[in-house]
Tab-separated table of C-alpha atoms and ligand atoms in Angstrom:
chain	number	residue	atom	x	y	z
A	28	MET	CA	-19.615	10.902	-32.412
A	29	ILE	CA	-21.885	11.341	-35.362
A	30	SER	CA	-25.050	13.281	-34.995
A	31	PHE	CA	-27.463	12.369	-37.716
A	32	ASN	CA	-31.036	13.183	-38.526
A	33	MET	CA	-32.188	9.792	-39.678
A	34	ASP	CA	-33.451	7.579	-36.895
A	35	GLU	CA	-31.003	4.786	-37.436
A	36	VAL	CA	-28.065	4.755	-39.827
A	37	ILE	CA	-25.208	2.265	-40.327
A	38	ILE	CA	-21.929	3.386	-41.799
A	39	ILE	CA	-19.964	0.447	-43.062
A	40	LEU	CA	-16.193	0.664	-43.434
A	41	SER	CA	-14.611	-1.976	-45.653
A	42	GLU	CA	-13.710	-4.442	-42.896
A	43	ASP	CA	-11.276	-6.522	-44.893
A	44	GLU	CA	-9.132	-3.445	-45.398
A	45	ASP	CA	-9.495	-2.041	-41.962
A	46	PRO	CA	-6.500	-3.095	-39.825
A	47	CYS	CA	-8.504	-2.602	-36.656
A	48	CYS	CA	-11.758	-4.034	-37.861
A	49	ASP	CA	-12.276	-5.938	-34.600
A	50	THR	CA	-12.940	-2.635	-32.917
A	51	ALA	CA	-15.290	-1.516	-35.626
A	52	LEU	CA	-18.312	-2.181	-33.457
A	53	ASN	CA	-16.962	-0.034	-30.669
A	54	ASP	CA	-15.981	3.006	-32.626
A	55	SER	CA	-18.164	5.545	-34.132
A	56	SER	CA	-18.062	4.262	-37.701
A	57	VAL	CA	-21.071	2.003	-37.232
A	58	LEU	CA	-24.605	3.313	-36.996
A	59	PHE	CA	-27.909	1.688	-37.763
A	60	VAL	CA	-29.868	2.395	-40.898
A	61	GLU	CA	-33.538	2.191	-41.433
A	62	VAL	CA	-34.307	2.582	-45.106
A	63	LYS	CA	-37.767	3.298	-46.429
A	64	GLU	CA	-39.082	0.340	-48.343
A	65	ASN	CA	-39.431	1.109	-52.001
A	66	VAL	CA	-41.348	-1.877	-53.181
A	67	VAL	CA	-42.500	-2.436	-56.718
A	68	GLN	CA	-46.110	-3.532	-56.608
A	69	ASP	CA	-46.901	-7.140	-57.378
A	70	ARG	CA	-48.549	-7.562	-60.706
A	71	PRO	CA	-50.435	-10.497	-62.247
A	72	LEU	CA	-48.130	-12.955	-64.039
A	73	SER	CA	-48.773	-14.227	-67.525
A	74	ALA	CA	-49.443	-17.924	-68.030
A	75	GLN	CA	-46.031	-18.267	-69.771
A	76	ALA	CA	-44.171	-16.690	-66.842
A	77	LEU	CA	-45.892	-19.003	-64.389
A	78	GLU	CA	-44.509	-22.010	-66.265
A	79	GLU	CA	-40.834	-20.837	-65.921
A	80	ASP	CA	-38.578	-22.192	-63.116
A	81	LEU	CA	-37.459	-18.818	-61.833
A	82	VAL	CA	-39.931	-16.049	-61.390
A	83	VAL	CA	-39.164	-12.606	-60.015
A	84	THR	CA	-42.126	-11.478	-57.993
A	85	PHE	CA	-40.496	-8.668	-56.012
A	86	SER	CA	-37.759	-6.118	-56.677
A	87	LYS	CA	-36.226	-3.270	-54.751
A	88	ARG	CA	-33.861	-0.466	-55.709
A	89	ALA	CA	-30.310	-0.961	-54.349
A	90	GLU	CA	-29.579	1.444	-51.501
A	91	VAL	CA	-26.171	3.006	-51.102
A	92	LEU	CA	-25.399	2.764	-47.392
A	93	PRO	CA	-23.432	5.455	-45.629
A	94	HIS	CA	-19.697	4.862	-46.168
A	95	ALA	CA	-16.350	6.517	-45.693
A	96	ARG	CA	-15.382	8.593	-48.732
A	97	TYR	CA	-12.541	6.176	-49.659
A	98	ASP	CA	-15.134	3.378	-49.935
A	99	CYS	CA	-17.522	5.291	-52.177
A	100	PRO	CA	-19.010	3.045	-54.882
A	101	LEU	CA	-19.885	6.052	-57.072
A	102	TYR	CA	-16.714	8.161	-57.100
A	103	PRO	CA	-13.239	6.628	-57.440
A	104	PHE	CA	-10.785	7.414	-54.657
A	105	THR	CA	-7.014	7.898	-55.002
A	106	ARG	CA	-4.936	6.958	-51.954
A	107	ALA	CA	-1.762	8.730	-50.878
A	108	GLU	CA	-0.023	8.607	-47.480
A	109	TYR	CA	-0.811	12.166	-46.419
A	110	VAL	CA	-1.589	14.938	-48.893
A	111	LYS	CA	-3.296	18.035	-47.570
A	112	SER	CA	-2.244	20.693	-50.033
A	113	GLY	CA	-5.262	20.021	-52.253
A	114	PRO	CA	-7.632	17.256	-53.406
A	115	ILE	CA	-5.960	14.379	-55.271
A	116	ASP	CA	-7.710	13.582	-58.586
A	117	SER	CA	-11.453	13.375	-57.898
A	118	ASN	CA	-11.212	12.834	-54.114
A	119	HIS	CA	-13.103	16.084	-53.492
A	120	GLN	CA	-16.249	14.681	-55.153
A	121	PHE	CA	-18.715	12.872	-52.937
A	122	CYS	CA	-22.121	11.268	-52.975
A	123	GLU	CA	-24.938	11.878	-50.501
A	124	GLN	CA	-23.745	9.037	-48.279
A	125	CYS	CA	-20.005	9.812	-48.209
A	126	PHE	CA	-18.623	10.475	-44.740
A	127	CYS	CA	-15.418	12.260	-43.782
A	128	TYR	CA	-13.000	9.703	-42.276
A	129	VAL	CA	-11.475	12.266	-39.887
A	130	CYS	CA	-14.555	14.106	-38.602
A	131	ASP	CA	-17.098	11.287	-38.902
A	132	LYS	CA	-19.498	13.784	-40.464
A	133	LEU	CA	-21.241	13.712	-43.819
A	134	ALA	CA	-18.701	14.916	-46.389
A	135	SER	CA	-21.057	17.781	-47.230
A	136	LEU	CA	-20.869	18.911	-43.585
A	137	CYS	CA	-17.089	18.568	-43.145
A	138	PRO	CA	-15.739	22.099	-42.741
A	139	LEU	CA	-12.245	21.061	-43.890
A	140	TRP	CA	-13.126	18.928	-46.898
A	141	CYS	CA	-11.142	20.848	-49.511
A	142	VAL	CA	-9.558	23.516	-47.318
A	143	ASN	CA	-5.898	24.089	-48.154
A	144	LYS	CA	-3.490	22.503	-45.593
A	145	GLU	CA	-6.339	20.316	-44.249
A	146	CYS	CA	-8.069	18.526	-47.145
A	147	HIS	CA	-9.992	15.820	-45.293
A	148	CYS	CA	-11.244	14.575	-48.683
A	149	ASN	CA	-7.905	12.728	-49.107
A	150	SER	CA	-8.131	10.931	-45.731
A	151	HIS	CA	-8.243	7.135	-45.497
A	152	GLN	CA	-7.647	4.413	-42.951
A	153	ARG	CA	-4.468	2.959	-44.470
A	154	SER	CA	-2.473	6.088	-43.757
A	155	GLY	CA	-0.923	6.261	-40.282
A	156	THR	CA	-1.015	10.043	-40.281
A	157	TRP	CA	-4.698	10.302	-41.254
A	158	SER	CA	-5.550	7.563	-38.706
A	159	ARG	CA	-3.760	9.471	-35.958
A	160	LEU	CA	-5.647	12.608	-36.960
A	161	ARG	CA	-8.936	10.707	-36.752
A	162	ASN	CA	-7.951	9.276	-33.345
A	163	SER	CA	-7.024	12.685	-32.034
A	164	ALA	CA	-10.405	14.008	-33.155
A	165	ASP	CA	-12.102	11.122	-31.305
A	166	LEU	CA	-9.836	10.910	-28.263
A	167	GLY	CA	-9.359	14.607	-27.590
A	168	HIS	CA	-7.445	15.109	-24.333
A	169	LEU	CA	-7.108	11.348	-23.872
A	170	LEU	CA	-4.658	11.125	-26.774
A	171	ALA	CA	-1.974	12.825	-24.657
A	172	PHE	CA	-2.333	9.959	-22.152
A	173	ASP	CA	-1.557	7.524	-24.969
A	174	PHE	CA	-4.971	5.868	-24.832
A	175	SER	CA	-6.267	4.154	-27.927
A	176	LEU	CA	-9.905	4.044	-29.004
A	177	SER	CA	-10.298	0.543	-27.581
A	178	ASP	CA	-9.263	1.813	-24.091
A	179	VAL	CA	-11.985	4.427	-24.010
A	180	ASP	CA	-14.880	3.552	-21.722
A	181	SER	CA	-17.613	5.668	-20.195
A	182	LYS	CA	-15.302	6.810	-17.365
A	183	LEU	CA	-12.641	8.080	-19.740
A	184	GLN	CA	-15.299	9.753	-21.882
A	185	LEU	CA	-16.592	11.565	-18.816
A	186	ALA	CA	-13.077	12.714	-17.865
A	187	GLU	CA	-12.496	13.906	-21.433
A	188	ARG	CA	-15.748	15.850	-21.522
A	189	LEU	CA	-15.108	17.547	-18.176
A	190	LEU	CA	-11.527	18.380	-19.155
A	191	GLY	CA	-12.785	19.898	-22.407
A	192	SER	CA	-15.114	22.338	-20.699
A	193	PHE	CA	-12.502	23.091	-18.012
A	194	ARG	CA	-9.937	23.972	-20.675
A	195	LYS	CA	-12.286	26.533	-22.259
A	196	GLU	CA	-13.029	28.103	-18.888
A	197	LEU	CA	-9.344	28.176	-17.982
A	198	GLN	CA	-8.418	29.817	-21.280
A	199	VAL	CA	-10.839	32.657	-20.624
A	200	GLU	CA	-9.501	33.210	-17.090
A	201	PHE	CA	-5.869	32.989	-18.166
A	202	SER	CA	-6.176	35.435	-21.063
A	203	CYS	CA	-7.930	37.836	-18.717
A	204	PHE	CA	-4.983	37.446	-16.314
A	205	VAL	CA	-2.409	38.016	-19.095
A	206	ARG	CA	-4.242	41.133	-20.321
A	207	GLY	CA	-4.096	42.499	-16.779
A	208	LYS	CA	-5.950	45.461	-15.323
A	209	MET	CA	-4.748	49.028	-15.465
A	210	LEU	CA	-4.045	50.342	-12.010
A	211	SER	CA	-6.525	53.189	-11.715
A	212	ASP	CA	-5.118	56.707	-11.686
A	213	ASN	CA	-6.913	57.618	-8.498
A	214	ASN	CA	-5.230	54.784	-6.617
A	215	SER	CA	-4.761	56.699	-3.406
A	216	LEU	CA	-3.213	53.744	-1.579
A	217	ARG	CA	-0.255	53.371	-3.913
A	218	PRO	CA	0.118	56.719	-5.683
A	219	HIS	CA	3.683	55.898	-6.812
A	220	MET	CA	2.568	52.802	-8.823
A	221	ASN	CA	1.054	52.725	-12.254
A	222	GLY	CA	0.836	50.137	-14.995
A	223	LEU	CA	-0.802	46.761	-15.485
A	224	VAL	CA	-1.716	44.533	-12.563
A	225	HIS	CA	-1.713	40.768	-13.099
A	226	ASP	CA	-3.550	38.852	-10.420
A	227	TYR	CA	-3.578	35.046	-10.818
A	228	THR	CA	-6.156	34.511	-8.041
A	229	PRO	CA	-9.196	33.987	-10.352
A	230	VAL	CA	-7.218	31.418	-12.428
A	231	TYR	CA	-6.177	29.683	-9.203
A	232	GLY	CA	-9.833	29.606	-8.154
A	233	CYS	CA	-10.883	28.094	-11.473
A	234	VAL	CA	-8.263	25.308	-11.196
A	235	THR	CA	-9.066	24.656	-7.527
A	236	SER	CA	-12.774	24.200	-8.143
A	237	PHE	CA	-12.005	21.790	-11.009
A	238	LEU	CA	-9.613	19.777	-8.792
A	239	ASN	CA	-12.301	19.658	-6.095
A	240	LYS	CA	-14.706	18.312	-8.682
A	241	ALA	CA	-12.100	15.749	-9.805
A	242	GLU	CA	-11.569	14.474	-6.263
A	243	ARG	CA	-15.256	13.641	-5.969
A	244	GLN	CA	-15.052	11.383	-9.023
A	245	GLU	CA	-14.149	7.706	-9.270
A	246	GLY	CA	-10.379	6.861	-9.324
A	247	LYS	CA	-9.772	6.682	-13.088
A	248	VAL	CA	-11.785	9.803	-13.839
A	249	ALA	CA	-10.195	11.717	-10.968
A	250	ALA	CA	-6.649	10.834	-12.046
A	251	ILE	CA	-7.205	11.857	-15.688
A	252	MET	CA	-8.948	15.084	-14.684
A	253	SER	CA	-6.249	16.093	-12.182
A	254	LEU	CA	-3.247	15.326	-14.383
A	255	GLY	CA	-4.996	16.724	-17.484
A	256	ALA	CA	-5.620	19.970	-15.615
A	257	ALA	CA	-1.987	20.014	-14.437
A	258	LYS	CA	-0.834	19.873	-18.044
A	259	ASP	CA	-2.938	22.928	-18.858
A	260	PHE	CA	-2.106	25.190	-15.927
A	261	SER	CA	1.578	24.204	-15.664
A	262	SER	CA	2.277	26.042	-18.941
A	263	HIS	CA	1.060	29.337	-17.458
A	264	TYR	CA	3.507	32.160	-16.788
A	265	GLN	CA	3.636	35.450	-14.918
A	266	PRO	CA	3.757	38.434	-17.300
A	267	SER	CA	5.974	41.334	-16.295
A	268	GLY	CA	3.914	43.901	-14.443
A	269	ILE	CA	2.628	44.546	-10.981
A	270	VAL	CA	1.543	41.881	-8.504
A	271	LEU	CA	-0.360	43.804	-5.856
A	272	SER	CA	-1.252	41.014	-3.485
A	273	LYS	CA	1.359	39.252	-1.367
A	274	CYS	CA	-0.798	36.123	-1.384
A	275	PRO	CA	0.913	33.184	-3.175
A	276	LYS	CA	-2.242	32.540	-5.213
A	277	ALA	CA	-1.858	35.965	-6.851
A	278	ASN	CA	1.502	35.089	-8.401
A	279	ALA	CA	1.315	32.557	-11.231
A	280	MET	CA	4.592	30.788	-10.442
A	281	GLU	CA	3.838	30.395	-6.739
A	282	ALA	CA	0.262	29.313	-7.428
A	283	ILE	CA	1.359	26.724	-10.014
A	284	ARG	CA	3.784	25.228	-7.486
A	285	ILE	CA	1.014	24.862	-4.907
A	286	LEU	CA	-1.452	23.446	-7.428
A	287	LEU	CA	1.057	20.952	-8.855
A	288	GLN	CA	1.882	19.693	-5.382
A	289	ARG	CA	-1.800	19.190	-4.711
A	290	VAL	CA	-2.238	17.252	-7.958
A	291	MET	CA	0.774	15.024	-7.279
A	292	VAL	CA	-0.381	14.196	-3.751
A	293	SER	CA	-3.886	13.328	-4.870
A	294	VAL	CA	-2.787	11.262	-7.892
A	295	GLN	CA	-0.239	9.417	-5.719
A	296	ARG	CA	-3.042	8.557	-3.340
A	297	LEU	CA	-5.235	7.357	-6.201
A	298	MET	CA	-2.421	5.129	-7.465
A	299	VAL	CA	-2.168	3.384	-4.090
A	300	MET	CA	-5.705	3.467	-2.767
A	301	SER	CA	-7.849	3.121	-5.910
A	302	ASP	CA	-8.037	-0.081	-7.776
A	303	LEU	CA	-6.263	1.267	-10.879
A	304	PRO	CA	-4.943	-1.324	-13.357
A	305	SER	CA	-1.151	-1.344	-13.693
A	306	ASP	CA	-1.105	-0.334	-17.360
A	307	PHE	CA	-3.320	2.632	-16.481
A	308	ILE	CA	-0.846	3.642	-13.755
A	309	HIS	CA	2.030	3.381	-16.231
A	310	LYS	CA	0.149	5.656	-18.637
A	311	LEU	CA	-0.305	8.244	-15.874
A	312	GLN	CA	3.399	8.030	-15.014
A	313	ARG	CA	4.492	8.516	-18.616
A	314	PHE	CA	2.106	11.458	-18.934
A	315	ALA	CA	3.472	13.056	-15.754
A	316	LEU	CA	7.028	12.776	-17.099
A	317	CYS	CA	6.070	15.104	-19.958
A	318	LEU	CA	4.568	17.750	-17.673
A	319	ASN	CA	6.168	21.128	-17.736
A	320	MET	CA	7.415	21.293	-14.125
A	321	PRO	CA	8.914	24.512	-12.788
A	322	VAL	CA	12.294	24.031	-11.070
A	323	THR	CA	10.807	25.192	-7.764
A	324	VAL	CA	8.576	22.118	-7.671
A	325	GLY	CA	11.700	19.973	-7.182
A	326	ASN	CA	11.266	16.232	-7.324
A	327	THR	CA	7.479	16.257	-6.974
A	328	ARG	CA	7.357	14.365	-10.250
A	329	ASN	CA	9.031	11.393	-8.547
A	330	SER	CA	6.120	11.113	-6.150
A	331	LEU	CA	4.214	9.347	-8.927
A	332	CYS	CA	6.838	6.573	-9.228
A	333	VAL	CA	4.482	4.276	-7.337
A	334	ARG	CA	4.547	0.519	-7.869
A	335	PRO	CA	1.220	-1.020	-8.857
A	336	TRP	CA	-0.085	-3.544	-6.315
A	337	ASP	CA	0.699	-6.412	-8.685
A	338	ASP	CA	4.379	-5.452	-8.960
A	339	VAL	CA	6.391	-8.679	-8.622
A	340	LEU	CA	8.802	-7.419	-5.966
A	341	LEU	CA	6.098	-5.700	-3.925
A	342	VAL	CA	3.916	-8.821	-3.951
A	343	SER	CA	6.761	-11.092	-2.845
A	344	VAL	CA	7.725	-8.728	-0.005
A	345	LEU	CA	4.138	-8.405	1.208
A	346	LYS	CA	3.720	-12.160	1.186
A	347	GLY	CA	6.901	-12.526	3.189
A	348	GLN	CA	8.582	-14.519	0.442
A	349	ASN	CA	11.203	-11.823	0.040
A	350	VAL	CA	12.570	-10.387	3.286
A	351	THR	CA	15.393	-8.324	1.774
A	352	GLY	CA	13.315	-6.095	-0.521
A	353	ILE	CA	15.851	-6.734	-3.258
A	354	ARG	CA	15.178	-8.639	-6.428
A	355	LYS	CA	18.062	-9.592	-8.681
A	356	GLN	CA	17.398	-10.078	-12.358
A	357	ARG	CA	20.483	-10.999	-14.351
A	358	SER	CA	22.627	-7.870	-14.067
A	359	LYS	CA	19.791	-5.656	-12.775
A	360	LYS	CA	18.943	-5.162	-9.124
A	361	ASP	CA	15.433	-4.015	-8.198
A	362	ILE	CA	15.261	-2.463	-4.735
A	363	LEU	CA	11.945	-1.811	-3.023
A	364	ALA	CA	12.197	1.713	-1.641
A	365	GLU	CA	9.079	3.854	-1.540
A	366	PRO	CA	8.351	7.277	-0.045
A	367	ILE	CA	7.001	7.063	3.503
A	368	SER	CA	3.691	8.586	2.325
A	369	VAL	CA	3.210	5.611	-0.005
A	370	VAL	CA	4.160	3.068	2.676
A	371	LEU	CA	1.667	4.606	5.109
A	372	MET	CA	-1.107	4.477	2.522
A	373	ARG	CA	-0.310	0.857	1.704
A	374	SER	CA	-0.517	-0.157	5.349
A	375	GLU	CA	-3.750	1.837	5.681
A	376	LEU	CA	-5.272	-0.085	2.775
A	377	LEU	CA	-3.962	-3.471	3.922
A	378	GLN	CA	-5.362	-2.901	7.381
A	379	SER	CA	-8.703	-1.860	5.972
A	380	GLN	CA	-8.729	-5.088	3.983
A	381	CYS	CA	-7.664	-7.113	7.058
A	382	ARG	CA	-4.741	-8.513	5.111
A	383	PHE	CA	-2.273	-7.415	7.741
A	384	LYS	CA	-2.873	-10.043	10.400
A	385	ALA	CA	-1.338	-12.854	8.416
A	386	MET	CA	1.775	-10.750	7.863
A	387	ARG	CA	2.059	-9.676	11.508
A	388	ASP	CA	2.114	-13.276	12.696
A	389	LEU	CA	5.260	-13.820	10.683
A	390	VAL	CA	7.106	-10.752	11.930
A	391	ALA	CA	8.695	-12.734	14.783
A	392	LEU	CA	9.857	-15.367	12.334
A	393	PHE	CA	11.606	-12.764	10.197
A	394	MET	CA	13.267	-11.355	13.324
A	395	CYS	CA	14.574	-14.833	14.053
A	396	MET	CA	16.011	-15.046	10.562
A	397	GLU	CA	17.729	-11.732	11.239
A	398	GLY	CA	19.295	-13.323	14.350
A	399	ASP	CA	17.490	-11.039	16.817
A	400	PHE	CA	16.028	-13.643	19.194
A	401	SER	CA	15.250	-11.306	22.086
A	402	LEU	CA	13.123	-9.026	19.876
A	403	ALA	CA	11.546	-12.094	18.241
A	404	LEU	CA	10.557	-13.474	21.668
A	405	SER	CA	8.652	-10.315	22.577
A	406	GLU	CA	6.930	-10.308	19.190
A	407	VAL	CA	6.065	-14.014	19.426
A	408	SER	CA	3.762	-13.479	22.405
A	409	ILE	CA	1.423	-11.366	20.209
A	410	ALA	CA	1.060	-14.066	17.567
A	411	ALA	CA	1.236	-17.106	19.908
A	412	PRO	CA	-2.537	-17.568	20.438
A	413	ARG	CA	-2.855	-18.139	16.678
A	414	PHE	CA	0.063	-20.609	16.395
A	415	SER	CA	-0.338	-23.926	14.642
A	416	PRO	CA	1.526	-26.894	16.242
A	417	ALA	CA	3.862	-26.955	13.230
A	418	LEU	CA	4.725	-23.251	13.653
A	419	PHE	CA	5.353	-23.747	17.390
A	420	ARG	CA	7.754	-26.606	16.701
A	421	LEU	CA	9.475	-24.529	14.022
A	422	TYR	CA	10.104	-21.714	16.536
A	423	LEU	CA	11.251	-24.231	19.139
A	424	ARG	CA	13.853	-25.663	16.815
A	425	ILE	CA	15.034	-22.229	15.614
A	426	PHE	CA	15.468	-20.932	19.195
A	427	GLU	CA	17.114	-24.139	20.313
A	428	THR	CA	19.617	-24.499	17.480
A	429	ALA	CA	20.019	-20.951	16.108
A	430	THR	CA	19.481	-22.424	12.683
A	431	ALA	CA	16.697	-21.754	10.184
A	432	PRO	CA	15.183	-23.595	7.235
A	433	ARG	CA	16.451	-22.365	3.882
A	434	VAL	CA	12.987	-21.781	2.399
A	435	HIS	CA	10.737	-18.852	1.516
A	436	ILE	CA	8.268	-18.266	4.322
A	437	SER	CA	4.797	-16.864	3.701
A	438	PRO	CA	1.407	-17.074	5.439
A	439	GLN	CA	0.663	-20.000	3.134
A	440	THR	CA	3.802	-21.964	4.078
A	441	PRO	CA	3.106	-25.349	5.721
A	442	PHE	CA	5.444	-25.022	8.689
A	443	ASP	CA	6.349	-28.670	9.145
A	444	LEU	CA	8.786	-28.224	6.232
A	445	PRO	CA	9.693	-31.859	5.623
A	446	GLY	CA	13.040	-32.285	3.902
A	447	ALA	CA	13.944	-28.582	4.159
A	448	GLU	CA	17.620	-27.807	4.458
A	449	TRP	CA	18.550	-26.006	7.696
A	450	GLY	CA	21.510	-23.697	8.126
A	451	PRO	CA	22.955	-21.471	10.866
A	452	ILE	CA	21.515	-17.973	11.329
A	453	GLN	CA	24.250	-15.411	11.118
A	454	GLY	CA	24.937	-13.730	14.457
A	455	ALA	CA	22.346	-15.800	16.351
A	456	VAL	CA	23.070	-17.694	19.571
A	457	PRO	CA	20.834	-20.612	20.747
A	458	LEU	CA	18.491	-19.662	23.593
A	459	ARG	CA	19.512	-20.853	27.024
A	460	ARG	CA	17.600	-23.900	28.234
A	461	GLY	CA	15.641	-21.943	30.865
A	462	GLU	CA	14.480	-19.291	28.387
A	463	LEU	CA	13.549	-21.898	25.828
A	464	VAL	CA	11.349	-23.779	28.304
A	465	LYS	CA	9.763	-20.491	29.446
A	466	PHE	CA	8.916	-19.651	25.819
A	467	ALA	CA	7.428	-23.117	25.233
A	468	LEU	CA	5.289	-23.021	28.387
A	469	ARG	CA	4.046	-19.513	27.574
A	470	VAL	CA	2.811	-20.650	24.158
A	471	GLN	CA	1.357	-23.865	25.648
A	472	ARG	CA	-0.633	-21.723	28.050
A	473	CYS	CA	-2.139	-19.278	25.524
A	474	CYS	CA	-2.557	-21.465	22.450
A	475	ALA	CA	-5.121	-24.263	22.622
A	476	ALA	CA	-3.982	-25.904	19.385
A	477	VAL	CA	-0.410	-26.262	20.646
A	478	ASN	CA	-1.573	-27.358	24.078
A	479	ALA	CA	-3.628	-30.159	22.583
A	480	ASP	CA	-0.861	-31.440	20.346
A	481	ALA	CA	1.062	-34.475	21.588
A	482	GLN	CA	4.098	-33.840	19.391
A	483	CYS	CA	4.514	-30.322	20.804
A	484	TRP	CA	4.590	-31.734	24.355
A	485	SER	CA	6.919	-34.518	23.304
A	486	ASP	CA	9.394	-31.993	21.813
A	487	LEU	CA	9.305	-29.905	24.971
A	488	LEU	CA	9.813	-32.940	27.227
A	489	THR	CA	12.688	-34.144	25.057
A	490	ILE	CA	14.418	-30.799	25.601
A	491	VAL	CA	13.788	-30.824	29.347
A	492	ASN	CA	14.910	-34.444	29.822
A	493	ASN	CA	18.169	-34.203	27.920
A	494	PRO	CA	21.405	-32.505	28.891
A	495	PRO	CA	22.261	-29.120	27.317
A	496	GLY	CA	23.880	-29.648	23.922
A	497	PHE	CA	21.380	-32.302	22.917
A	498	THR	CA	18.921	-30.900	20.347
A	499	ILE	CA	15.587	-32.069	18.971
A	500	GLY	CA	17.007	-31.218	15.590
A	501	SER	CA	19.805	-33.762	16.023
A	502	ALA	CA	17.338	-36.286	17.457
A	503	ARG	CA	15.118	-35.864	14.414
A	504	THR	CA	17.953	-36.463	11.978
A	505	ARG	CA	18.916	-39.657	13.756
A	506	PRO	CA	17.561	-42.853	12.212
B	13	ZN	ZN1	-19.983	8.085	-51.633
B	14	ZN	ZN1	-13.575	16.243	-42.091
């Protein structure tokens, strides 16, 4: 961000040339300007001037507004893709209002304006390399997460700021750890040892307090802080020397393993329990793939392979439209298999949102489809008080015929299913007449809607009054 003495200043980039001019209002290249009026005093007009059509009664000196150096109206600029060995032509010259494109500072304040191997004076927005350099100056730690300037909101800015100060603190602690402490000569406890002692405990403490701070933040901020910290501490190493303490925190490699596991568990939880957008989750996953993971951490990295809530397969399974958990796409097969920790968190969230009841009422139906009628019957009694007449008649026909409609079932399905094609359920045997009637009477007793429905009674009486072998299904298909 630009800090500037004037109250309000606007820097205008040439919009027609700027490929991302639609974001111009969001980024830091626009500030407001308040220019002192420099008005030429009115003076009395001659009689001849008053007779002319056009009379100039007021004039004002043109102001040069703040601009990027490549847009300077006073000094010509020469563009090249990326030259940093020295200024090209007169690119090093600048007026009072020229700004450095990379640092967003007045050119006169840019510390790298003409510095060899930097040369910000040559920077401009049409060069991909200079643009990336500008973005990295603006995005800081967020660049590694593949965010662009338009993604950055106040939450990401907060995470970036906190990560920045954490990194400085961590650097101090880590270099102290690498330097080590000389084991004092009068070390009476271990007289046989001498040399440098490297104790990772203070570094571990620094990381832990930052992770604690992260966990108190909102989901997005917490995830960026935790993973950003992981990137920093995972590159640490244990120098050769003495480790006095047996505590795992004292040894860098052991401590990193513990800290990484903590980060993975907390980010996994954020991915399931916080309302993170799916593209944000994908950014976190790609970032985690590039982390420097010690071998001892094993497959912890995989713990972040969590499907976003809007994943097509996950949604269809949760709605009961897909009971196999497999989705075929041309030659590819997508199988829903998640770690038990993720499944438990999902059910925790669904229950807290009361979205589970609708699913539970269909469990018996899915058991029927699997051909397990005895298990389905015990499950049915839980859902029976909430049955609709259509659902009751659907169960009755399934139990009676051991066939099922060939349709996707979900809580939104209208269960009368007119015109649906029915087919045999593999491995299922029709319920015996006695059991079927018992089931029907049990539902009639506990579900008022079914009890009050004439068609439900009529179906039951049809079963009772006809010899075994006769089915309502066959009666329905008769003209
Ligand atoms: Zn200028
Ligand atoms: Zn600069």
